[in-house]
Coordinates of C-alpha atoms and ligand atoms in Angstrom, one line a residue:
M1 CA -2.7 -17.6 -3.3
F2 CA -0.6 -17.7 0.0
E3 CA -1.9 -21.1 1.0
N4 CA 1.0 -23.6 0.8
L5 CA 3.0 -20.9 2.8
S6 CA 0.8 -20.0 5.0
E7 CA 0.4 -23.5 5.7
K8 CA 4.2 -23.9 6.1
L9 CA 5.2 -21.6 7.9
Q10 CA 2.4 -22.5 10.7
R11 CA 4.1 -25.6 10.9
I12 CA 7.2 -23.8 11.9
F13 CA 5.8 -21.5 13.9
K14 CA 4.6 -25.1 15.4
N15 CA 7.1 -26.6 16.7
L16 CA 8.2 -23.6 18.2
R17 CA 6.2 -23.4 20.2
G18 CA 7.3 -26.0 21.6
E19 CA 10.7 -25.0 22.6
G20 CA 11.0 -23.1 26.1
K21 CA 13.6 -20.5 24.6
L22 CA 14.8 -19.4 21.6
T23 CA 18.4 -19.8 20.5
E24 CA 20.2 -19.7 18.6
A25 CA 20.0 -24.1 17.1
N26 CA 15.6 -24.3 16.9
M27 CA 16.6 -19.7 15.5
E28 CA 18.4 -21.0 13.1
A29 CA 16.1 -24.3 12.1
A30 CA 13.3 -22.1 12.0
L31 CA 15.5 -19.9 9.8
R32 CA 16.0 -22.9 7.3
E33 CA 12.5 -24.0 7.2
I34 CA 11.9 -20.7 6.0
R35 CA 13.8 -20.6 3.5
V36 CA 12.9 -23.2 1.7
A37 CA 9.1 -22.6 2.5
L38 CA 9.5 -19.0 0.3
L39 CA 11.9 -20.5 -2.5
E40 CA 8.6 -23.1 -2.4
A41 CA 6.3 -19.6 -2.9
D42 CA 7.8 -18.7 -5.7
V43 CA 9.7 -15.9 -3.9
H44 CA 12.9 -14.5 -5.9
F45 CA 16.2 -16.0 -3.9
R46 CA 17.9 -12.9 -4.1
V47 CA 14.7 -11.5 -1.6
V48 CA 14.0 -14.6 0.5
R49 CA 17.9 -14.4 1.1
Q50 CA 17.1 -11.0 2.2
F51 CA 14.6 -12.0 4.2
I52 CA 16.5 -14.5 5.8
E53 CA 18.9 -12.6 6.7
D54 CA 17.1 -9.5 8.4
V55 CA 14.9 -11.8 10.5
R56 CA 17.9 -13.8 11.3
R57 CA 19.6 -9.9 12.7
K58 CA 16.6 -9.5 14.0
A59 CA 16.4 -12.3 16.2
Q60 CA 19.7 -11.1 17.4
G61 CA 20.0 -8.0 17.8
Q62 CA 16.6 -7.9 20.1
E63 CA 15.4 -7.3 23.4
V64 CA 14.2 -10.1 25.4
L65 CA 10.3 -9.0 24.8
T66 CA 9.3 -11.4 28.3
A67 CA 6.0 -11.9 27.3
F68 CA 5.8 -13.1 24.7
S69 CA 7.2 -16.6 23.9
P70 CA 9.4 -18.8 21.2
A71 CA 6.9 -18.5 18.9
Q72 CA 5.4 -16.0 19.0
Q73 CA 8.4 -14.3 19.1
V74 CA 9.5 -15.3 15.2
I75 CA 6.3 -14.2 14.9
K76 CA 7.3 -10.4 14.9
I77 CA 9.7 -10.7 13.7
V78 CA 8.6 -12.9 10.7
R79 CA 5.6 -10.7 10.2
D80 CA 7.3 -7.5 10.4
E81 CA 9.5 -8.3 8.4
L82 CA 7.1 -9.8 5.2
I83 CA 5.9 -6.4 5.5
K84 CA 8.7 -4.6 4.8
M85 CA 9.2 -6.8 2.0
L86 CA 6.1 -6.2 0.4
G87 CA 6.6 -1.8 1.1
S88 CA 5.3 -0.4 4.7
H89 CA 1.8 1.1 3.9
Q90 CA -0.5 1.0 1.4
A91 CA 0.5 2.7 -2.3
R92 CA -1.7 5.8 -3.4
L93 CA -1.7 6.6 -7.1
R94 CA -0.6 10.3 -7.4
F95 CA -2.0 12.6 -9.1
S96 CA -0.6 15.7 -11.9
N97 CA -1.2 18.9 -10.1
E98 CA -1.8 19.7 -13.4
P99 CA -4.9 18.4 -15.0
P100 CA -5.1 15.8 -16.6
T101 CA -3.3 13.5 -14.9
V102 CA -1.7 10.5 -17.4
M103 CA -1.4 7.3 -16.5
L104 CA 0.1 4.4 -18.0
L105 CA -0.4 0.8 -18.1
V106 CA 2.2 -1.0 -19.2
G107 CA 3.0 -4.7 -19.7
L108 CA 3.2 -7.9 -22.2
Q109 CA 0.8 -9.4 -23.6
G110 CA -2.6 -10.3 -21.9
S111 CA -1.1 -9.7 -18.8
G112 CA -4.5 -7.5 -18.1
K113 CA -4.0 -4.1 -19.2
T114 CA -6.8 -3.3 -20.1
T115 CA -9.2 -4.8 -18.8
T116 CA -8.0 -2.8 -15.7
T117 CA -7.6 -0.3 -17.5
G118 CA -11.4 -0.4 -17.0
K119 CA -11.9 -0.9 -13.7
L120 CA -8.8 1.7 -13.3
A121 CA -11.5 4.0 -15.2
R122 CA -14.7 2.6 -13.2
M123 CA -12.5 3.2 -9.3
L124 CA -11.1 6.7 -10.6
S125 CA -15.0 8.0 -11.2
R126 CA -16.2 6.3 -8.7
E127 CA -13.9 8.2 -6.6
G128 CA -14.9 10.9 -7.6
H129 CA -12.5 11.8 -11.0
S130 CA -13.8 12.0 -14.5
P131 CA -11.3 9.4 -16.6
L132 CA -11.4 9.4 -20.0
M133 CA -9.8 6.3 -21.5
V134 CA -7.4 5.5 -25.1
S135 CA -6.2 2.5 -26.5
V136 CA -2.8 2.8 -28.1
D137 CA -2.9 -0.7 -29.4
V138 CA -2.5 -0.3 -33.4
Y139 CA -1.4 -3.7 -33.9
R140 CA -3.7 -5.7 -32.8
P141 CA -7.3 -5.7 -35.0
A142 CA -9.4 -5.4 -32.3
A143 CA -7.8 -4.0 -28.9
R144 CA -9.3 -0.8 -29.3
E145 CA -12.7 -1.9 -29.9
Q146 CA -12.1 -3.9 -27.2
L147 CA -11.6 -1.2 -24.9
S148 CA -15.0 0.9 -26.4
V149 CA -16.7 -2.1 -25.4
I150 CA -15.4 -2.0 -21.8
G151 CA -16.7 2.5 -21.8
R152 CA -19.4 1.4 -22.9
Q153 CA -20.5 -1.5 -20.7
L154 CA -19.5 1.3 -17.7
G155 CA -20.8 4.4 -19.0
L156 CA -17.5 5.6 -19.3
P157 CA -15.9 8.0 -22.5
V158 CA -13.3 6.0 -24.5
F159 CA -10.9 8.1 -26.4
D160 CA -10.5 7.0 -30.8
A161 CA -10.3 8.9 -33.6
A162 CA -9.0 7.2 -37.3
A163 CA -5.2 8.0 -36.5
A164 CA -2.5 4.4 -36.8
D165 CA 0.0 6.2 -34.6
P166 CA -0.2 5.8 -30.9
L167 CA 1.8 9.0 -30.7
E168 CA -1.3 10.1 -33.0
L169 CA -3.4 9.3 -30.6
A170 CA -2.2 9.7 -27.2
R171 CA -1.7 13.6 -28.3
A172 CA -5.2 14.0 -30.4
A173 CA -6.7 12.1 -26.6
R174 CA -4.7 14.0 -24.3
R175 CA -5.9 17.2 -26.0
E176 CA -9.6 15.5 -26.2
A177 CA -8.7 15.0 -22.6
A178 CA -7.6 19.0 -21.2
L179 CA -10.2 20.4 -23.6
S180 CA -14.1 18.3 -22.0
G181 CA -11.7 18.8 -18.5
R182 CA -11.6 14.8 -18.4
D183 CA -9.2 14.9 -15.3
V184 CA -7.2 11.3 -16.0
L185 CA -6.5 10.4 -19.0
L186 CA -5.2 6.4 -18.7
V187 CA -3.7 5.1 -21.4
D188 CA -3.9 1.2 -22.8
T189 CA -1.0 0.2 -24.4
A190 CA -0.3 -2.8 -27.0
G191 CA 1.5 -5.7 -25.2
R192 CA 3.8 -8.1 -26.8
L193 CA 4.4 -11.7 -25.9
H194 CA 8.4 -10.8 -25.6
I195 CA 10.2 -7.4 -23.9
D196 CA 11.7 -6.2 -27.8
D197 CA 13.5 -3.4 -27.8
Q198 CA 10.7 -2.0 -30.5
L199 CA 8.7 -2.3 -27.6
M200 CA 10.6 -0.3 -25.4
A201 CA 11.5 2.5 -27.9
E202 CA 7.3 2.7 -28.6
L203 CA 6.5 3.5 -24.7
E204 CA 9.4 5.5 -24.3
Q205 CA 8.6 8.2 -26.4
L206 CA 5.1 8.2 -24.9
K207 CA 6.3 8.8 -22.0
A208 CA 8.0 11.4 -23.1
V209 CA 5.7 13.4 -24.8
L210 CA 2.6 12.2 -22.3
A211 CA 4.9 12.6 -19.6
P212 CA 3.0 11.2 -17.1
T213 CA 1.9 10.4 -13.1
E214 CA 1.8 7.5 -13.8
V215 CA 4.3 5.2 -15.2
L216 CA 2.3 1.3 -13.7
F217 CA 3.1 -2.1 -14.6
V218 CA 0.4 -4.7 -15.4
A219 CA 1.7 -8.0 -14.5
D220 CA -0.1 -11.5 -14.2
A221 CA 0.7 -12.8 -10.8
M222 CA -0.3 -16.6 -13.2
T223 CA 2.9 -16.2 -14.1
G224 CA 5.3 -16.0 -11.2
Q225 CA 9.0 -15.1 -11.3
D226 CA 8.4 -13.6 -15.4
A227 CA 5.8 -11.2 -13.6
V228 CA 9.2 -10.0 -11.1
R229 CA 11.8 -10.0 -14.5
S230 CA 9.6 -8.7 -16.9
A231 CA 9.1 -5.3 -13.8
E232 CA 12.7 -5.7 -13.5
E233 CA 13.4 -5.1 -16.9
F234 CA 11.4 -2.6 -17.8
H235 CA 11.6 -0.7 -15.0
K236 CA 14.7 -0.7 -16.0
R237 CA 13.8 1.0 -19.7
L238 CA 11.2 2.7 -18.8
G239 CA 11.0 3.4 -14.9
I240 CA 7.5 2.2 -13.8
T241 CA 6.2 4.1 -10.3
G242 CA 4.3 0.9 -9.7
V243 CA 3.3 -2.7 -10.1
I244 CA -0.8 -3.2 -10.4
L245 CA -0.6 -7.2 -10.2
T246 CA -3.2 -9.5 -11.5
K247 CA -5.5 -12.9 -11.3
M248 CA -4.4 -12.8 -7.4
D249 CA -7.5 -14.7 -7.6
G250 CA -6.2 -17.2 -9.6
D251 CA -3.9 -20.4 -7.9
A252 CA -0.2 -18.4 -8.2
R253 CA 2.0 -19.9 -4.9
G254 CA 2.3 -16.5 -4.8
G255 CA 5.8 -15.1 -5.1
A256 CA 5.6 -12.3 -7.7
A257 CA 3.7 -10.6 -4.6
L258 CA 6.1 -11.2 -2.5
S259 CA 8.9 -10.3 -5.1
I260 CA 7.9 -7.8 -7.1
R261 CA 8.8 -4.7 -3.8
S262 CA 12.1 -5.7 -3.2
V263 CA 13.1 -6.5 -7.2
T264 CA 12.7 -3.5 -8.6
G265 CA 11.4 -1.2 -5.4
Q266 CA 8.7 -0.4 -7.2
P267 CA 4.8 -0.5 -4.6
I268 CA 2.3 -2.9 -5.5
K269 CA 0.0 -0.1 -5.9
L270 CA -3.4 -2.4 -6.8
V271 CA -4.2 -5.7 -7.4
G272 CA -6.7 -7.4 -9.7
T273 CA -8.6 -9.8 -8.3
G274 CA -11.2 -11.2 -10.6
E275 CA -12.3 -11.2 -14.0
R276 CA -15.5 -8.1 -13.5
F277 CA -14.7 -4.4 -13.4
D278 CA -15.1 -4.5 -9.8
A279 CA -12.1 -6.5 -9.0
L280 CA -9.7 -4.3 -8.2
E281 CA -8.0 -3.8 -4.7
P282 CA -6.2 -1.5 -2.9
F283 CA -2.5 -3.3 -1.8
H284 CA -2.8 -3.8 1.7
P285 CA 1.1 -5.1 2.7
D286 CA 0.3 -5.3 6.5
R287 CA -3.0 -7.5 5.7
I288 CA -1.4 -9.4 3.5
A289 CA 1.6 -10.2 5.6
S290 CA -1.2 -10.8 8.2
R291 CA -3.1 -13.4 6.2
I292 CA 0.1 -15.8 5.1
L293 CA 1.0 -16.1 8.6
G294 CA -3.4 -16.6 8.8
M295 CA -3.1 -16.6 12.6
G296 CA -5.0 -14.5 14.1
D297 CA -5.3 -15.6 17.5
V298 CA -1.4 -15.0 17.7
L299 CA -1.4 -11.7 15.4
S300 CA -3.6 -10.5 17.5
I301 CA -1.3 -11.2 21.4
I302 CA 1.2 -9.6 20.0
E303 CA -0.6 -6.6 18.7
K304 CA -1.5 -5.8 22.3
V305 CA 1.4 -6.2 23.4
E306 CA 2.5 -3.8 21.8
Q307 CA -0.1 -2.3 22.6
T308 CA 0.8 -2.1 25.9
I309 CA 4.4 -1.3 25.9
D310 CA 3.1 2.4 23.9
Q311 CA 0.7 2.8 26.9
R312 CA 3.6 2.1 29.3
K313 CA 5.7 4.9 27.5
A314 CA 2.5 7.2 27.2
E315 CA 1.9 7.5 30.8
E316 CA 5.7 8.3 31.2
M317 CA 4.9 10.8 29.0
Q318 CA 2.1 11.9 30.5
R319 CA 4.0 11.6 33.2
K320 CA 6.5 13.9 32.9
L321 CA 4.4 16.5 31.2
L322 CA 2.4 16.7 34.4
E323 CA 5.4 17.2 36.2
N324 CA 7.1 19.3 34.0
E325 CA 9.7 16.9 32.2
F326 CA 8.7 17.1 28.7
T327 CA 11.5 17.4 26.9
L328 CA 12.0 18.8 22.5
E329 CA 13.3 15.1 22.3
D330 CA 9.3 13.9 23.8
F331 CA 8.4 17.2 22.1
R332 CA 9.6 15.3 18.9
D333 CA 9.1 11.5 19.7
Q334 CA 5.3 12.4 19.4
L335 CA 5.2 14.6 17.5
R336 CA 5.7 11.0 14.3
Q337 CA 3.9 8.9 17.2
L338 CA 0.8 11.5 15.4
R339 CA 2.2 11.1 12.6
K340 CA 1.5 7.4 12.4
L341 CA -2.2 7.2 14.4
G342 CA -3.4 10.6 11.7
P343 CA -5.8 12.8 12.0
L344 CA -5.7 14.3 15.4
E345 CA -9.0 16.0 15.3
S346 CA -11.7 12.8 14.7
L347 CA -9.7 11.5 17.4
L348 CA -9.9 14.6 19.9
S349 CA -13.2 15.1 19.0
M350 CA -14.5 11.4 21.0
I351 CA -13.6 12.2 24.6
P352 CA -15.9 15.2 26.6
Q353 CA -13.1 15.2 28.8
F354 CA -11.6 17.7 26.3
G355 CA -15.3 19.7 25.6
P356 CA -13.9 22.5 27.9
L357 CA -10.4 22.8 26.3
K358 CA -11.8 25.6 23.3
G359 CA -10.3 26.0 19.7
L360 CA -8.9 22.0 20.2
K361 CA -11.9 21.4 17.9
N362 CA -9.0 22.7 14.7
V363 CA -6.3 21.8 16.1
E364 CA -5.1 19.8 12.3
I365 CA -2.3 17.9 11.5
D366 CA -0.2 19.5 8.6
E367 CA 2.0 16.9 7.7
K368 CA 4.6 19.3 6.3
E369 CA 4.3 21.1 10.0
I370 CA 5.2 18.2 11.1
T371 CA 7.9 16.7 8.9
R372 CA 8.7 21.3 9.3
V373 CA 9.4 20.6 13.5
V374 CA 10.3 17.5 13.3
A375 CA 13.9 18.8 11.6
I376 CA 14.4 21.9 13.5
I377 CA 14.8 19.2 16.3
D378 CA 16.6 17.0 14.3
S379 CA 19.1 19.6 14.1
M380 CA 19.5 20.3 18.1
T381 CA 22.3 19.1 19.7
P382 CA 21.1 17.0 21.9
E383 CA 22.2 19.2 25.3
E384 CA 19.8 21.5 23.4
R385 CA 16.9 18.7 23.0
A386 CA 17.5 18.9 27.1
N387 CA 17.4 22.0 27.8
H388 CA 15.4 24.7 25.3
M389 CA 16.7 27.4 27.6
I390 CA 19.7 27.3 26.6
I391 CA 19.4 27.7 22.9
N392 CA 20.4 31.5 22.0
G393 CA 20.7 32.7 19.4
S394 CA 23.2 31.2 17.1
R395 CA 22.0 28.8 18.6
R396 CA 18.7 29.6 16.9
R397 CA 20.6 30.6 13.4
R398 CA 22.6 27.2 13.0
I399 CA 19.8 25.2 13.9
A400 CA 17.8 26.6 11.2
R401 CA 20.4 27.1 8.7
G402 CA 20.7 22.7 9.6
S403 CA 17.4 22.3 9.1
G404 CA 16.6 24.4 6.0
T405 CA 14.4 26.1 7.8
T406 CA 13.6 30.6 9.3
V407 CA 15.2 31.9 12.7
Q408 CA 11.6 33.0 12.8
E409 CA 10.7 29.5 12.0
V410 CA 12.9 28.2 15.0
N411 CA 11.1 31.7 17.3
R412 CA 8.1 30.4 16.8
L413 CA 8.5 25.7 17.5
L414 CA 10.3 27.2 20.9
K415 CA 7.5 29.3 21.8
E416 CA 4.9 27.2 20.8
Y417 CA 7.0 24.0 23.3
A418 CA 7.6 27.0 26.1
Q419 CA 4.1 27.1 25.8
M420 CA 3.3 23.6 26.0
R421 CA 4.7 23.3 28.8
K422 CA 3.7 26.1 31.2
M423 CA 0.4 25.2 30.3
M424 CA 0.0 21.8 31.6
K425 CA 2.3 23.7 34.6
S426 CA -0.5 25.1 35.9
L427 CA -3.2 22.2 34.6
S428 CA -1.6 19.8 36.7
G429 CA -2.4 22.0 39.3
G430 CA -5.6 22.7 39.0
L431 CA -9.3 20.7 38.4
L432 CA -7.9 19.2 35.2
G433 CA -4.3 18.1 36.3
K434 CA -6.5 16.0 39.2
R435 CA -8.9 14.8 36.7
M436 CA -6.2 13.2 34.5
G437 CA -5.1 12.0 37.7
K438 CA -8.0 9.0 37.3
F439 CA -8.3 9.4 33.9
K440 CA -7.6 6.8 31.8
W441 CA -5.6 8.0 29.0
P442 CA -7.2 5.9 25.9
F443 CA -5.0 6.6 23.1
P444 CA -1.2 4.4 23.2
G445 CA 1.1 7.1 22.1
L446 CA -0.4 9.6 22.1
Q447 CA -0.3 11.7 24.5
P448 CA -3.0 14.6 25.7
P449 CA -3.3 17.7 23.6
A450 CA -1.6 20.9 25.6
Ligands
GTP1 N1 -9.8 -14.4 -13.7 C1 -8.9 -12.7 -13.8 N2 -8.6 -12.6 -15.0 C2 -8.3 -11.0 -15.5 C3 -7.7 -9.6 -15.3 N3 -7.7 -9.5 -15.3 C4 -8.0 -9.7 -16.2 N4 -8.4 -10.7 -16.1 C5 -8.2 -11.6 -18.1 O1 -7.0 -11.7 -18.5 C6 -7.5 -12.1 -19.7 C7 -7.1 -11.4 -20.6 O2 -7.1 -9.5 -20.2 P1 -6.7 -8.1 -21.3 O3 -7.3 -6.8 -20.3 O4 -6.9 -8.7 -22.5 O5 -4.8 -8.0 -21.1 P2 -4.2 -7.1 -22.1 O6 -2.9 -7.4 -21.1 O7 -4.8 -6.4 -22.4 O8 -3.9 -7.9 -23.6 P3 -3.0 -7.9 -24.7 O9 -3.8 -6.6 -25.2 O10 -3.6 -8.8 -25.6 O11 -1.4 -7.4 -24.5 C8 -8.8 -12.0 -19.8 O12 -9.6 -12.9 -20.8 C9 -9.3 -11.1 -18.8 O13 -10.6 -11.3 -18.7 C10 -7.8 -10.7 -13.1 O14 -7.8 -10.1 -12.3 N5 -7.8 -12.0 -12.6
MG2 MG1 -4.8 -4.8 -24.7

């Protein structure tokens, strides 16, 4: 999959490499070719149109990074937009706070629902869950038996009862899951050749009865735009929460994978890459984009340049910290960066220089806390962000109201921020300050802790 598209894009970029600089003319020519390549890869025309528009706008609006050649600039933009089109980041399955979490697998006939139910049960059980499977396909005689066989092969339980009604079966299965302490119930549903009212009505009822946390649309990647169209219709009727794209191991042109997110607004959560039960993988937009562009060398150059830009920013921040110019606005930027990077704790624990700073080991980044702090800072005026000293009582009340927090929380943030500045000031004069002058901070975009 993606080979053809990948080849074509690489040819387009290769032609651009000969160009000395990026002009409107050669950019337009490249865009035309990219458009054709995407359409030939069976990407939905609306998605292609949006994509080309976005790339053009970015190419025009961007400050020219002198570190990049014209071809590299375009590749960078195309890569960023591809990732956006694929959903930006990995979308994970969600679980209910009140087990059992119910996941409903829906889709057209032969798309891979039953196989995927087995694969998913296996994946979840390896992650420490205890899934129960049930087939509510009462129409095809062998359908429930097919799932039972899969359950036996995997050594995982499948619920069955002599009921002839899908809703009754589903209810009984959920009761059984609750009674036997199973935390996830996977419901394999009947497929139809075409979307019809009867099927949809049944799925709607199942959804109403089970209140599933996930309604996963199982789509066959080999069917291209048909998969996209049916995903769209299922979503309209049923409100799907994600897509599992099967048969990604086939030689489809990839259009479905590239369009489904944009058309339905729902993320691809998993992909099936073979008939075996271990052939189910999380969907990583960035990796897929890199694979499509297939230019390991160019992409790594781009990443390095991006890192040095971040590095420069990081050095600027470090200087500000040491010279006590670190404003609330800088603080907010740093928090946003942090969120991108993940657990601070593990990063810091790798740096011996920070051993002496006591209590650091317990620094834990709490998503919600960051969100709250960012919201508080967002509610300040630019003047307040630049100079925290002017934030008096009435301003604090206004900020709390604006950010949906309390005055206490605003006070706490300001206190912490002031302490951090004070600490940095004393450090900059002391031993650590001298040491830090020489010490090169190894994580671009992330600040040494205060
Ligand atoms: N190569 C490949 N084959 C797959 C994949 N997923 C499912 N299949 C095959 O697709 C065929 C149909 O799979 P099922 O799981 O029975 O499909 P279904 O959606 O349950 O079908 P109905 O219940 O009839 O609607 C089987 O032969 C599977 O082995 C995949 O990711 N890759
Ligand atoms: Mg089936």
